[in-house]
């Protein structure tokens, strides 16, 4: 079956702009997670959802970052007033239920100029 | 403060030999560990896991060993194959949550 998909695969934007990154989880997976991976680092947790609600958003770095999952499937990560330090690969993962194995998408490479 | 540490950024191994990737952790509350493999331009792929009630878990060519007293785990790949060349991440779920804490990764190169 289809895995986790993320769009766009690459996004280049200018400092100060707004960006949206989309994640389509594996069909039937109720839990969805966002991570960010900077160069030379492992993925760092941002937020996860159980259904439509954000169950843990403790990893979001500041209030410029926001994520939604309005219908319990597709999720969008939104970044306002982007900064150069936001440049990273943004990874999405899903699992059948919370605590189950997380399956990752290919990521969106965000570059802020 | 890194709670999951992979101190070797890279490792080169001859095809057919054993690859040993190491991971140390500082938080004694971690009770479950996972290894992910990542190819360039792809997301991490789950490889194998181990619960703290075990000291070994095996799946084909991959075996993970856990030493709780030393807060150390290792992934053994035997025999190593060129297709195993990738970055390997050690990870653990944060206590009381389902977020994964990852190490920085070890890049394995298997030389034909």
Short mmCIF file of C-alpha atoms in Angstrom, two decimals:
data_model
loop_
_atom_site.label_atom_id
_atom_site.label_comp_id
_atom_site.label_asym_id
_atom_site.label_seq_id
_atom_site.Cartn_x
_atom_site.Cartn_y
_atom_site.Cartn_z
CA UNK A 1 0.00 0.00 0.00
CA UNK A 2 0.96 3.67 -0.22
CA UNK A 3 3.31 5.01 2.40
CA UNK A 4 3.41 8.44 4.00
CA UNK A 5 3.65 11.16 1.39
CA UNK A 6 4.80 14.74 1.85
CA UNK A 7 4.48 17.73 -0.43
CA UNK A 8 6.31 19.62 -1.66
CA UNK A 9 9.54 17.63 -1.66
CA UNK A 10 11.51 20.88 -1.78
CA UNK A 11 10.52 24.41 -0.80
CA UNK A 12 12.66 27.50 -1.18
CA UNK A 13 11.37 30.69 0.37
CA UNK A 14 12.57 34.07 1.47
CA UNK A 15 13.05 35.17 5.05
CA UNK A 16 9.82 36.52 6.47
CA UNK A 17 7.50 34.54 4.21
CA UNK A 18 4.80 32.07 5.24
CA UNK A 19 5.02 28.39 4.25
CA UNK A 20 2.76 25.34 4.49
CA UNK A 21 4.03 21.78 4.41
CA UNK A 22 1.60 18.94 3.82
CA UNK A 23 1.59 15.35 5.06
CA UNK A 24 -0.63 12.48 3.89
CA UNK A 25 -0.37 9.61 6.38
CA UNK A 26 -0.84 5.93 5.66
CA UNK A 27 -4.55 5.24 5.26
CA UNK A 28 -6.14 4.19 8.54
CA UNK A 29 -3.34 5.49 10.73
CA UNK A 30 -4.79 7.52 13.59
CA UNK A 31 -1.56 8.99 14.93
CA UNK A 32 0.57 11.51 13.04
CA UNK A 33 3.91 13.03 14.03
CA UNK A 34 6.09 15.89 12.78
CA UNK A 35 9.86 16.02 13.19
CA UNK A 36 12.56 18.37 11.94
CA UNK A 37 16.04 17.25 10.91
CA UNK A 38 18.85 19.75 10.63
CA UNK A 39 22.14 18.95 8.91
CA UNK A 40 24.23 16.48 10.88
CA UNK A 41 21.52 15.90 13.47
CA UNK A 42 18.90 13.27 14.12
CA UNK A 43 15.22 14.08 13.71
CA UNK A 44 13.84 16.31 16.48
CA UNK A 45 10.24 16.01 17.61
CA UNK A 46 7.83 18.87 16.93
CA UNK A 47 4.25 17.72 17.49
CA UNK A 48 1.99 14.69 17.31
CA UNK A 49 -1.72 14.20 16.78
CA UNK A 50 -4.12 11.54 17.88
CA UNK A 51 -7.03 11.93 15.49
CA UNK A 52 -7.75 15.62 14.99
CA UNK A 53 -6.27 16.88 18.25
CA UNK A 54 -2.68 17.83 18.99
CA UNK A 55 -1.83 15.46 21.83
CA UNK A 56 1.69 16.84 22.38
CA UNK A 57 3.04 20.04 20.83
CA UNK A 58 5.91 20.47 23.27
CA UNK A 59 8.52 20.30 20.49
CA UNK A 60 7.29 23.32 18.53
CA UNK A 61 10.14 25.84 18.87
CA UNK A 62 7.99 28.98 19.11
CA UNK A 63 4.62 30.42 18.17
CA UNK A 64 5.61 30.89 14.54
CA UNK A 65 5.03 27.15 14.12
CA UNK A 66 1.56 25.68 14.02
CA UNK A 67 0.11 22.39 12.77
CA UNK A 68 -3.40 21.22 12.05
CA UNK A 69 -5.14 17.97 11.19
CA UNK A 70 -8.78 19.03 10.76
CA UNK A 71 -10.27 15.74 9.55
CA UNK A 72 -7.94 13.34 11.29
CA UNK A 73 -6.03 12.41 8.16
CA UNK A 74 -3.97 14.99 6.22
CA UNK A 75 -1.90 17.38 8.31
CA UNK A 76 -0.39 20.75 7.48
CA UNK A 77 2.59 22.28 9.25
CA UNK A 78 2.50 26.06 9.01
CA UNK A 79 5.46 28.34 9.59
CA UNK A 80 4.98 32.10 9.79
CA UNK A 81 7.67 34.76 9.28
CA UNK A 82 10.26 32.16 8.29
CA UNK A 83 13.84 32.61 9.46
CA UNK A 84 17.06 31.21 8.02
CA UNK A 85 17.35 28.95 11.06
CA UNK A 86 14.13 27.20 10.02
CA UNK A 87 15.97 25.62 7.08
CA UNK A 88 15.83 21.85 7.60
CA UNK A 89 14.15 18.68 6.38
CA UNK A 90 10.67 18.41 7.87
CA UNK A 91 9.64 14.79 8.36
CA UNK A 92 6.17 13.44 8.91
CA UNK A 93 5.41 10.01 10.33
CA UNK A 94 2.25 8.06 11.06
CA UNK A 95 1.36 5.03 13.13
CA UNK A 96 -1.72 2.85 13.40
CA UNK A 97 -2.25 4.01 16.98
CA UNK A 98 -0.20 6.09 19.37
CA UNK A 99 2.82 4.12 20.54
CA UNK A 100 2.89 1.86 17.52
CA UNK A 101 5.80 1.82 15.06
CA UNK A 102 6.19 5.16 13.32
CA UNK A 103 6.50 5.11 9.51
CA UNK A 104 8.17 8.13 7.99
CA UNK A 105 7.61 10.01 4.78
CA UNK A 106 10.46 11.23 2.55
CA UNK A 107 10.41 14.71 4.08
CA UNK A 108 10.18 18.26 2.77
CA UNK A 109 13.47 20.11 2.44
CA UNK A 110 12.82 23.73 3.43
CA UNK A 111 15.40 26.36 2.51
CA UNK A 112 14.95 29.90 3.80
CA UNK A 113 17.10 32.41 1.94
CA UNK B 1 21.69 17.75 26.60
CA UNK B 2 21.56 14.76 24.25
CA UNK B 3 19.75 11.90 25.90
CA UNK B 4 20.51 9.45 23.08
CA UNK B 5 24.08 9.50 21.84
CA UNK B 6 25.73 7.93 18.85
CA UNK B 7 29.37 8.85 19.21
CA UNK B 8 30.62 7.44 15.91
CA UNK B 9 29.55 9.62 12.98
CA UNK B 10 30.76 7.04 10.47
CA UNK B 11 31.83 3.43 10.10
CA UNK B 12 33.33 1.52 7.17
CA UNK B 13 33.10 -2.24 6.98
CA UNK B 14 34.10 -4.80 4.37
CA UNK B 15 31.27 -6.72 2.70
CA UNK B 16 30.59 -10.00 4.51
CA UNK B 17 32.01 -8.79 7.82
CA UNK B 18 30.11 -7.74 10.92
CA UNK B 19 28.97 -4.13 11.39
CA UNK B 20 28.52 -2.96 14.98
CA UNK B 21 26.76 0.34 15.58
CA UNK B 22 26.67 1.72 19.10
CA UNK B 23 24.26 3.90 21.03
CA UNK B 24 24.37 5.23 24.60
CA UNK B 25 21.55 6.82 26.54
CA UNK B 26 21.43 8.88 29.71
CA UNK B 27 17.77 8.70 30.72
CA UNK B 28 17.10 5.58 32.76
CA UNK B 29 13.36 6.10 32.17
CA UNK B 30 13.73 4.94 28.58
CA UNK B 31 12.28 1.43 28.36
CA UNK B 32 12.04 0.81 24.63
CA UNK B 33 14.54 1.41 21.87
CA UNK B 34 14.39 1.43 18.09
CA UNK B 35 16.83 1.49 15.21
CA UNK B 36 15.96 3.28 11.99
CA UNK B 37 17.86 3.18 8.70
CA UNK B 38 17.90 6.17 6.37
CA UNK B 39 18.94 6.36 2.72
CA UNK B 40 19.63 9.76 1.13
CA UNK B 41 16.48 11.69 0.13
CA UNK B 42 14.25 9.15 1.91
CA UNK B 43 12.64 9.13 5.30
CA UNK B 44 13.91 6.89 8.11
CA UNK B 45 12.75 3.27 7.86
CA UNK B 46 12.10 1.20 10.97
CA UNK B 47 14.58 -1.65 11.30
CA UNK B 48 14.36 -3.35 14.68
CA UNK B 49 13.39 -2.61 18.27
CA UNK B 50 14.02 -3.91 21.78
CA UNK B 51 12.15 -3.63 25.04
CA UNK B 52 14.05 -3.08 28.28
CA UNK B 53 12.78 -6.43 29.59
CA UNK B 54 15.00 -8.14 27.01
CA UNK B 55 18.73 -8.00 26.41
CA UNK B 56 18.69 -9.23 22.83
CA UNK B 57 16.38 -9.16 19.83
CA UNK B 58 17.18 -10.76 16.51
CA UNK B 59 15.64 -10.35 13.06
CA UNK B 60 17.49 -12.06 10.25
CA UNK B 61 20.89 -10.43 9.80
CA UNK B 62 20.10 -7.75 12.40
CA UNK B 63 20.50 -8.18 16.14
CA UNK B 64 20.14 -5.53 18.81
CA UNK B 65 21.75 -5.96 22.22
CA UNK B 66 20.76 -3.95 25.29
CA UNK B 67 22.94 -3.50 28.38
CA UNK B 68 20.77 -1.61 30.85
CA UNK B 69 23.41 -1.28 33.56
CA UNK B 70 25.73 0.42 31.08
CA UNK B 71 22.87 2.31 29.38
CA UNK B 72 24.20 1.03 26.09
CA UNK B 73 22.75 -0.70 23.06
CA UNK B 74 24.30 -1.93 19.87
CA UNK B 75 23.09 -3.05 16.47
CA UNK B 76 24.94 -5.94 14.83
CA UNK B 77 24.60 -6.62 11.11
CA UNK B 78 25.96 -9.97 9.96
CA UNK B 79 26.96 -10.41 7.21
CA UNK B 80 27.13 -6.80 6.03
CA UNK B 81 26.02 -6.11 2.47
CA UNK B 82 26.59 -3.06 0.23
CA UNK B 83 22.84 -2.34 0.37
CA UNK B 84 23.20 -1.81 4.12
CA UNK B 85 25.12 1.40 3.42
CA UNK B 86 22.95 4.09 5.01
CA UNK B 87 22.68 6.30 8.09
CA UNK B 88 21.50 4.41 11.16
CA UNK B 89 19.64 6.17 13.96
CA UNK B 90 19.05 4.94 17.46
CA UNK B 91 15.83 6.26 19.04
CA UNK B 92 13.77 5.96 22.19
CA UNK B 93 10.25 7.14 23.11
CA UNK B 94 10.21 9.91 25.68
CA UNK B 95 8.78 8.68 28.99
CA UNK B 96 5.08 9.43 29.28
CA UNK B 97 4.88 10.52 25.66
CA UNK B 98 5.13 9.01 22.21
CA UNK B 99 7.67 11.41 20.76
CA UNK B 100 10.90 9.74 19.69
CA UNK B 101 14.28 11.06 20.80
CA UNK B 102 16.92 10.30 18.16
CA UNK B 103 20.69 10.10 18.21
CA UNK B 104 22.69 11.99 15.59
CA UNK B 105 23.15 8.89 13.49
CA UNK B 106 26.05 6.78 12.24
CA UNK B 107 26.80 6.59 8.54
CA UNK B 108 27.64 3.00 7.61
CA UNK B 109 29.57 2.30 4.43
CA UNK B 110 29.86 -1.34 3.37
CA UNK B 111 32.69 -1.74 0.91
CA UNK B 112 32.30 -4.44 -1.76
#
